Amino acid sequence: MTKDHLGHDDGGVTEEESHGELKLSNPFRDPVRRRMASMALPAISRMLRVGTLNQIVQDSLAHMPEMNGPDAILHTMGASYETSAADLARIPKEGPCVVVANHPFGGIEGLALMSLVLRVRPDAKTLVNRILGLIPPLREHLLLVDVLGGGAKANTMSMRATLSHLRNGGLLAVFPAGEVSHARLTRPFVADPPWSDTIARMAKRSGAPIVPVRFAGHNGVAFQLAGMVHPRLRTVMLPQEVVNKNHARLQVAIGHPIRKKDADALADASELNAVMRARCDLLAFRWSRTRKKSPPPLPPIEVPPLAADGKQQIQRCLEREIIAERGDLALTVAKHDEITGVMPHIGALREEAYRAVGEGSGKDLDLDEYDEHYQHLLLWDRGQERLGGAYRLGFSEEILPRLGHRGLYTGSLFKFSPDFFKRLGPVVELGRSFLSSDYQRKPATLMLLWRGIVQTIAKHHPEYRWILGPVSIPPDHTRPSMRVIAKYLEQPHVQSPFAPEVKSRTKLKKGVPLRPLPKIDRLATSPEELDDRIQEIDPMGRGIPVLLRQYLKIGARHLAFNVDPEFHDTVDSLMLVDGPNIERRMRSLIFGPYEEAYCRRHGVEITQKDPS
């Protein structure tokens, strides 16, 4: 028996080659049972609607050649699928490529996958066994091979043909499970059976990037129960399941490619197969509900222009010192008493920026008692005479002797052990940062802010080695997004060794998921990959917060999570940065002329300078 695209083995559904029609085959060999089964098969075929499926295929011929085969059959069924332009753009438009998908229904997703890849690549072929290959409208888009049944059954000539297609720059779409998703008594959800390593081996040998695709949903309860009685019952029900999908609208998610260099870094095809499966399984979480019932979003606010006295105060600070500058943008640092006319404007801009991402205090001005004993790094646009952003800096050696841990803003969110600051020494706390919308997601602006922060430290407070700051994650991120971020940050190489000394005041509740997340090391090994994974499962296509990505890129380590009920239930990740051990290239760029002296002060030698 051989596994096929529409089912599990030849004992269920076959096709009469002379007529191109599907029919149920007789699974029995002994004469008595075979004769009895032959008498029952016509009635069973009608019950399972095999004839209806054959009629759909026949009717689809009327829509060709205006449509390709899979589109013609989908059109005849009144079925369709939904995916975004951003998702489709993740499929390479040229060069070898392997597209792997889950197999939830056993028929219609094969048509949808063929249609989907043909929209991007006319050279696309879908790897199937012989049943679909005998349906005339589909033949030209298929590779008729039998490589999914395991090494003992793999056909050498078929493998060579498939590899040849990839090495000639073609796209290959495939369902690595080889059989339909189904339920088991040992798990509370429907899933693919184990994927074949064969596809991973072909991808490795051809150097093709691998694009994961996920179809939402699965067959119904009757199908799952039948399969628990006997796998062949699933097989014979597949024609009925295909017909039942008339007028269905499938949801499809497409992930970022697994690049050749990432595949090459994995030990073998088995490891690559595990990563492929994990990346496909993760996409199922795109259709999950939000993390919790968040408070309703706060309405946007109007921020009036900065008054003349505020502009004069900023100008005096700039005349005293410009920490860093780029074009019209200049950074200066000021104490609260120097910018009393600016602080209400800062409070309004903070609230505006935070509300735009689902956060916010709910007040007209986001100001608090910490502002008075913190310093403020200001981003001033000299061309437009406006404030583009600000950071708040608190210096532990000035605050702790007078006010203790509660004098730090982070002390209101986290509990520090008595020895935490003693072990670290001087710490600069960053917080309440914002960038106005015109300046967000501009790498040059973010880089300028980091230059301002570290050069303020290196020039005026060189004894401060550590930078501490909460990074907010908006409350409208979904539960799976939060779980992926949390798993990534809590890995040993990302979590700080000081983490046991910090506890949250309001814990992040992760919940017990029905469907477990794949292992995090199979999903993301860098901040960039983490950002990609969150984009893939976020319903709006958002990645991780910009500030979190920046912290991770410079080598920050995670300490703890906290939920801030006073700030629209925003989740904060407390991050710790070792100043002289910031990622070397980034350190050179942001510290500038202060790098060598600052690092040597803290016992870190500069062994190699990056080229300017």
XYZ file of C-alpha atoms in Angstrom, residues 171-537:
367
model
C 9.440 25.981 -6.841
C 8.230 22.830 -5.096
C 5.122 22.807 -2.874
C 4.533 19.818 -0.619
C 2.693 18.443 2.408
C 5.499 16.743 4.369
C 3.043 14.843 6.576
C 1.927 12.759 3.605
C -1.459 12.173 5.232
C -4.237 14.272 6.653
C -4.202 15.892 10.115
C -6.130 13.935 12.705
C -6.935 13.677 16.397
C -5.424 11.207 18.827
C -6.550 10.199 22.282
C -3.158 11.277 23.648
C -3.531 14.979 22.731
C -6.385 17.501 22.997
C -6.009 18.957 19.483
C -5.877 17.934 15.816
C -2.405 17.906 14.245
C -0.375 16.532 11.372
C 1.317 13.176 11.913
C 5.152 13.273 11.944
C 6.654 14.959 8.905
C 8.955 13.059 6.568
C 12.641 14.053 6.674
C 12.773 13.510 2.919
C 11.633 17.037 2.113
C 14.240 18.550 4.434
C 16.932 16.426 2.776
C 15.905 17.692 -0.649
C 15.922 21.294 0.557
C 19.393 20.883 2.065
C 20.790 19.214 -1.043
C 19.346 21.820 -3.403
C 20.081 24.858 -1.220
C 16.478 26.016 -1.614
C 14.912 28.374 0.947
C 11.882 26.875 2.703
C 8.633 28.823 3.100
C 6.170 27.563 5.764
C 2.449 27.787 5.005
C -0.419 27.177 7.419
C -4.069 26.428 6.661
C -6.483 27.158 9.499
C -8.958 24.534 10.657
C -9.389 20.775 10.331
C -12.003 18.180 9.433
C -15.002 17.675 11.706
C -15.704 15.459 14.695
C -17.165 12.581 12.665
C -13.995 12.378 10.588
C -11.785 12.401 13.691
C -13.846 9.733 15.468
C -13.865 7.524 12.375
C -10.085 7.705 12.203
C -9.804 6.604 15.813
C -11.786 3.477 14.936
C -9.530 2.708 11.960
C -7.269 4.909 9.771
C -8.898 3.556 6.595
C -12.201 5.077 7.641
C -10.538 8.488 7.383
C -9.403 7.582 3.887
C -12.816 6.588 2.565
C -14.375 9.738 4.062
C -12.017 12.092 2.220
C -14.173 12.534 -0.928
C -17.077 13.543 1.305
C -14.829 15.990 3.178
C -13.762 17.582 -0.125
C -17.372 18.012 -1.260
C -18.293 19.401 2.168
C -15.856 22.247 1.508
C -18.085 23.677 -1.254
C -18.238 27.456 -0.724
C -15.534 27.233 1.949
C -13.207 30.179 2.489
C -9.853 28.935 3.740
C -7.559 31.110 5.816
C -3.887 30.850 4.888
C -0.824 32.200 6.705
C 2.629 32.323 5.097
C 5.839 32.674 7.091
C 9.251 34.114 6.285
C 11.599 31.775 4.406
C 14.097 29.566 6.198
C 17.203 30.715 4.360
C 19.936 28.453 3.043
C 22.488 29.731 5.563
C 20.090 28.963 8.426
C 19.392 25.482 7.073
C 23.125 24.856 6.618
C 23.718 25.804 10.260
C 21.519 22.909 11.402
C 23.154 19.557 12.045
C 21.140 17.410 9.657
C 17.867 16.958 7.799
C 16.136 15.791 10.970
C 16.921 19.098 12.707
C 15.824 21.070 9.657
C 12.601 19.072 9.504
C 11.911 19.930 13.161
C 12.440 23.641 12.427
C 10.185 23.460 9.357
C 7.440 21.819 11.393
C 7.835 24.285 14.274
C 7.643 27.285 11.950
C 4.513 25.897 10.302
C 2.874 25.041 13.636
C 3.573 28.524 14.999
C 1.541 30.103 12.194
C -1.597 28.471 13.639
C -1.475 31.039 16.443
C -2.217 33.906 14.050
C -5.895 33.177 14.521
C -5.764 33.141 18.334
C -7.594 35.597 20.548
C -5.931 38.511 22.271
C -3.896 38.025 25.435
C -6.718 39.169 27.697
C -9.680 41.485 27.732
C -7.716 44.692 27.581
C -9.226 47.997 28.671
C -10.800 49.875 25.744
C -8.266 51.966 23.814
C -7.880 55.531 24.952
C -8.882 58.240 22.464
C -6.094 60.218 20.770
C -5.273 63.614 22.209
C -4.393 66.964 20.685
C -0.985 68.337 21.627
C -0.643 72.120 21.277
C 2.684 73.538 20.072
C 5.391 74.223 22.618
C 5.061 77.701 24.095
C 7.718 80.360 23.572
C 9.120 80.119 27.107
C 9.599 76.368 26.654
C 11.497 76.913 23.412
C 13.707 79.453 25.152
C 14.514 76.977 27.939
C 15.521 74.312 25.407
C 17.594 76.849 23.500
C 19.532 77.733 26.664
C 20.233 74.029 27.247
C 21.484 73.658 23.667
C 23.733 76.693 24.065
C 25.214 75.111 27.166
C 25.806 71.700 25.573
C 24.843 69.593 22.584
C 25.462 65.961 23.475
C 25.034 64.639 19.914
C 23.552 65.881 16.661
C 22.624 64.792 13.162
C 21.352 67.272 10.590
C 18.652 69.406 12.205
C 18.326 67.030 15.152
C 20.230 67.855 18.325
C 20.312 66.223 21.758
C 20.779 68.005 25.027
C 20.264 66.998 28.646
C 18.511 69.044 31.326
C 17.423 68.867 34.937
C 13.750 69.280 35.776
C 14.195 72.786 37.184
C 15.782 73.960 33.927
C 12.791 73.008 31.765
C 9.698 73.628 33.884
C 8.070 75.299 30.876
C 8.779 72.230 28.728
C 7.587 69.501 31.110
C 3.819 69.893 30.425
C 4.589 69.580 26.704
C 6.687 66.464 27.372
C 3.800 65.011 29.384
C 1.354 65.604 26.524
C 3.721 64.135 23.922
C 4.309 61.063 26.098
C 0.585 60.450 26.443
C 0.026 60.964 22.712
C 2.780 58.497 21.787
C 1.715 55.865 24.310
C -1.975 55.997 23.375
C -1.046 55.474 19.718
C 0.256 51.988 20.608
C -2.556 50.992 22.976
C -0.892 52.184 26.180
C -1.203 55.420 28.131
C -1.961 56.660 31.624
C -5.422 57.979 30.767
C -4.429 61.453 31.957
C -4.057 64.564 29.820
C -0.393 64.790 30.811
C 1.843 61.818 31.561
C 3.877 63.343 34.377
C 4.785 61.838 37.750
C 6.802 62.448 40.903
C 9.916 60.845 39.421
C 10.293 63.588 36.807
C 11.483 66.046 39.443
C 14.622 64.138 40.464
C 15.480 62.663 37.048
C 17.395 64.250 34.198
C 15.801 64.552 30.763
C 17.450 63.889 27.411
C 15.692 66.034 24.804
C 15.604 65.503 21.026
C 15.148 68.927 19.462
C 14.410 69.508 15.760
C 16.094 72.817 14.997
C 14.550 73.061 11.530
C 10.961 72.671 12.696
C 11.508 74.073 16.195
C 9.737 71.164 17.823
C 10.461 68.436 20.346
C 10.815 65.085 18.589
C 11.291 62.868 21.631
C 12.747 62.518 25.114
C 14.289 60.041 27.555
C 14.325 60.161 31.326
C 17.601 59.301 33.095
C 17.863 58.448 36.783
C 21.277 58.038 38.463
C 21.221 55.502 41.280
C 24.029 57.099 43.305
C 22.017 60.320 43.494
C 18.596 58.734 44.122
C 19.092 55.658 46.320
C 20.832 57.378 49.279
C 17.947 59.852 49.566
C 14.893 57.872 48.486
C 15.794 54.160 48.420
C 14.513 51.703 45.813
C 11.149 53.449 45.680
C 12.897 56.576 44.453
C 13.475 54.760 41.180
C 10.561 54.416 38.783
C 11.471 50.748 38.283
C 11.060 50.312 42.041
C 7.324 50.882 41.580
C 7.173 47.969 39.126
C 9.734 45.509 40.499
C 11.122 44.358 43.834
C 14.914 44.369 44.018
C 16.902 42.260 46.458
C 18.861 44.260 49.064
C 22.137 43.363 47.323
C 21.079 44.016 43.720
C 22.438 47.554 43.415
C 25.388 46.777 45.692
C 26.509 44.034 43.325
C 26.064 46.161 40.228
C 27.404 49.458 41.499
C 26.246 52.703 39.844
C 23.229 52.199 37.566
C 21.517 54.593 35.147
C 17.785 53.974 34.883
C 16.142 54.834 31.570
C 12.426 55.262 31.207
C 9.395 57.177 29.974
C 10.972 57.345 26.521
C 8.966 58.449 23.514
C 9.403 59.496 19.916
C 6.768 61.524 18.105
C 5.250 59.675 15.151
C 7.274 61.572 12.528
C 10.511 60.292 14.046
C 9.557 56.693 14.808
C 11.052 53.682 13.001
C 13.894 55.788 11.648
C 17.107 53.922 12.467
C 19.145 57.129 12.333
C 16.941 58.770 14.986
C 17.090 55.749 17.282
C 20.854 55.584 16.850
C 21.119 59.282 17.702
C 19.165 58.724 20.925
C 21.498 55.900 21.964
C 24.480 58.127 21.194
C 22.995 60.779 23.433
C 22.390 58.329 26.284
C 25.788 56.649 26.346
C 27.779 59.803 25.635
C 25.996 61.584 28.483
C 27.099 58.699 30.703
C 30.643 58.432 29.336
C 31.285 62.170 29.430
C 29.578 63.239 32.670
C 29.079 60.021 34.672
C 31.808 57.591 33.517
C 31.619 55.632 36.793
C 28.207 54.287 35.719
C 28.605 50.923 34.012
C 25.066 49.543 33.987
C 21.935 50.782 32.197
C 18.555 49.613 33.502
C 15.257 50.177 31.752
C 11.705 48.819 31.399
C 10.625 48.104 27.827
C 6.875 48.173 27.332
C 4.915 45.637 25.290
C 1.429 46.971 24.418
C -1.542 45.124 25.960
C -3.164 44.363 22.605
C -0.507 41.811 21.671
C -2.044 38.344 21.490
C -1.418 35.656 24.067
C 0.766 33.639 21.666
C 2.848 36.721 20.837
C 3.440 37.342 24.525
C 4.319 33.691 25.095
C 6.840 33.682 22.235
C 8.451 36.907 23.476
C 8.556 35.578 27.039
C 10.086 32.252 25.996
C 12.729 34.048 23.964
C 13.677 36.475 26.737
C 13.783 33.744 29.375
C 16.362 31.662 27.515
C 19.644 31.317 29.455
C 21.666 33.294 26.907
C 19.152 36.188 26.921
C 18.122 36.296 30.582
C 20.494 38.098 32.931
C 22.314 36.148 35.650
C 20.983 38.859 38.004
C 17.375 37.837 37.230
C 16.872 35.893 40.513
C 17.360 39.166 42.403
C 14.418 40.912 40.711
C 10.725 40.082 41.220
C 7.674 41.636 39.585
C 5.043 43.419 41.664
C 2.255 42.238 39.309
C 3.142 38.983 37.591
C 2.576 38.250 33.939
C 0.024 35.427 33.727
C 0.984 33.207 30.802
C -1.885 30.726 31.135
C -1.984 27.078 30.119
C -2.421 26.816 26.333
C -4.497 24.093 24.692
C -1.934 23.832 21.884
C 1.697 24.040 23.069
C 4.141 26.420 21.441
C 6.975 24.883 19.458
C 10.387 24.984 21.117
C 11.696 28.545 21.027
C 15.159 27.570 19.746
C 13.437 26.235 16.619
C 11.637 29.537 16.094
C 14.100 32.342 16.775
C 17.819 32.559 17.495
C 18.218 36.345 17.128
C 16.216 39.551 17.718
C 15.610 39.782 13.973
C 14.143 36.280 13.865
C 12.022 37.007 16.945
C 10.655 40.076 15.161
C 9.829 37.937 12.111
C 8.025 35.320 14.216
C 5.866 37.937 15.945
C 5.032 39.547 12.593
C 3.926 36.144 11.309
C 1.394 35.528 14.081
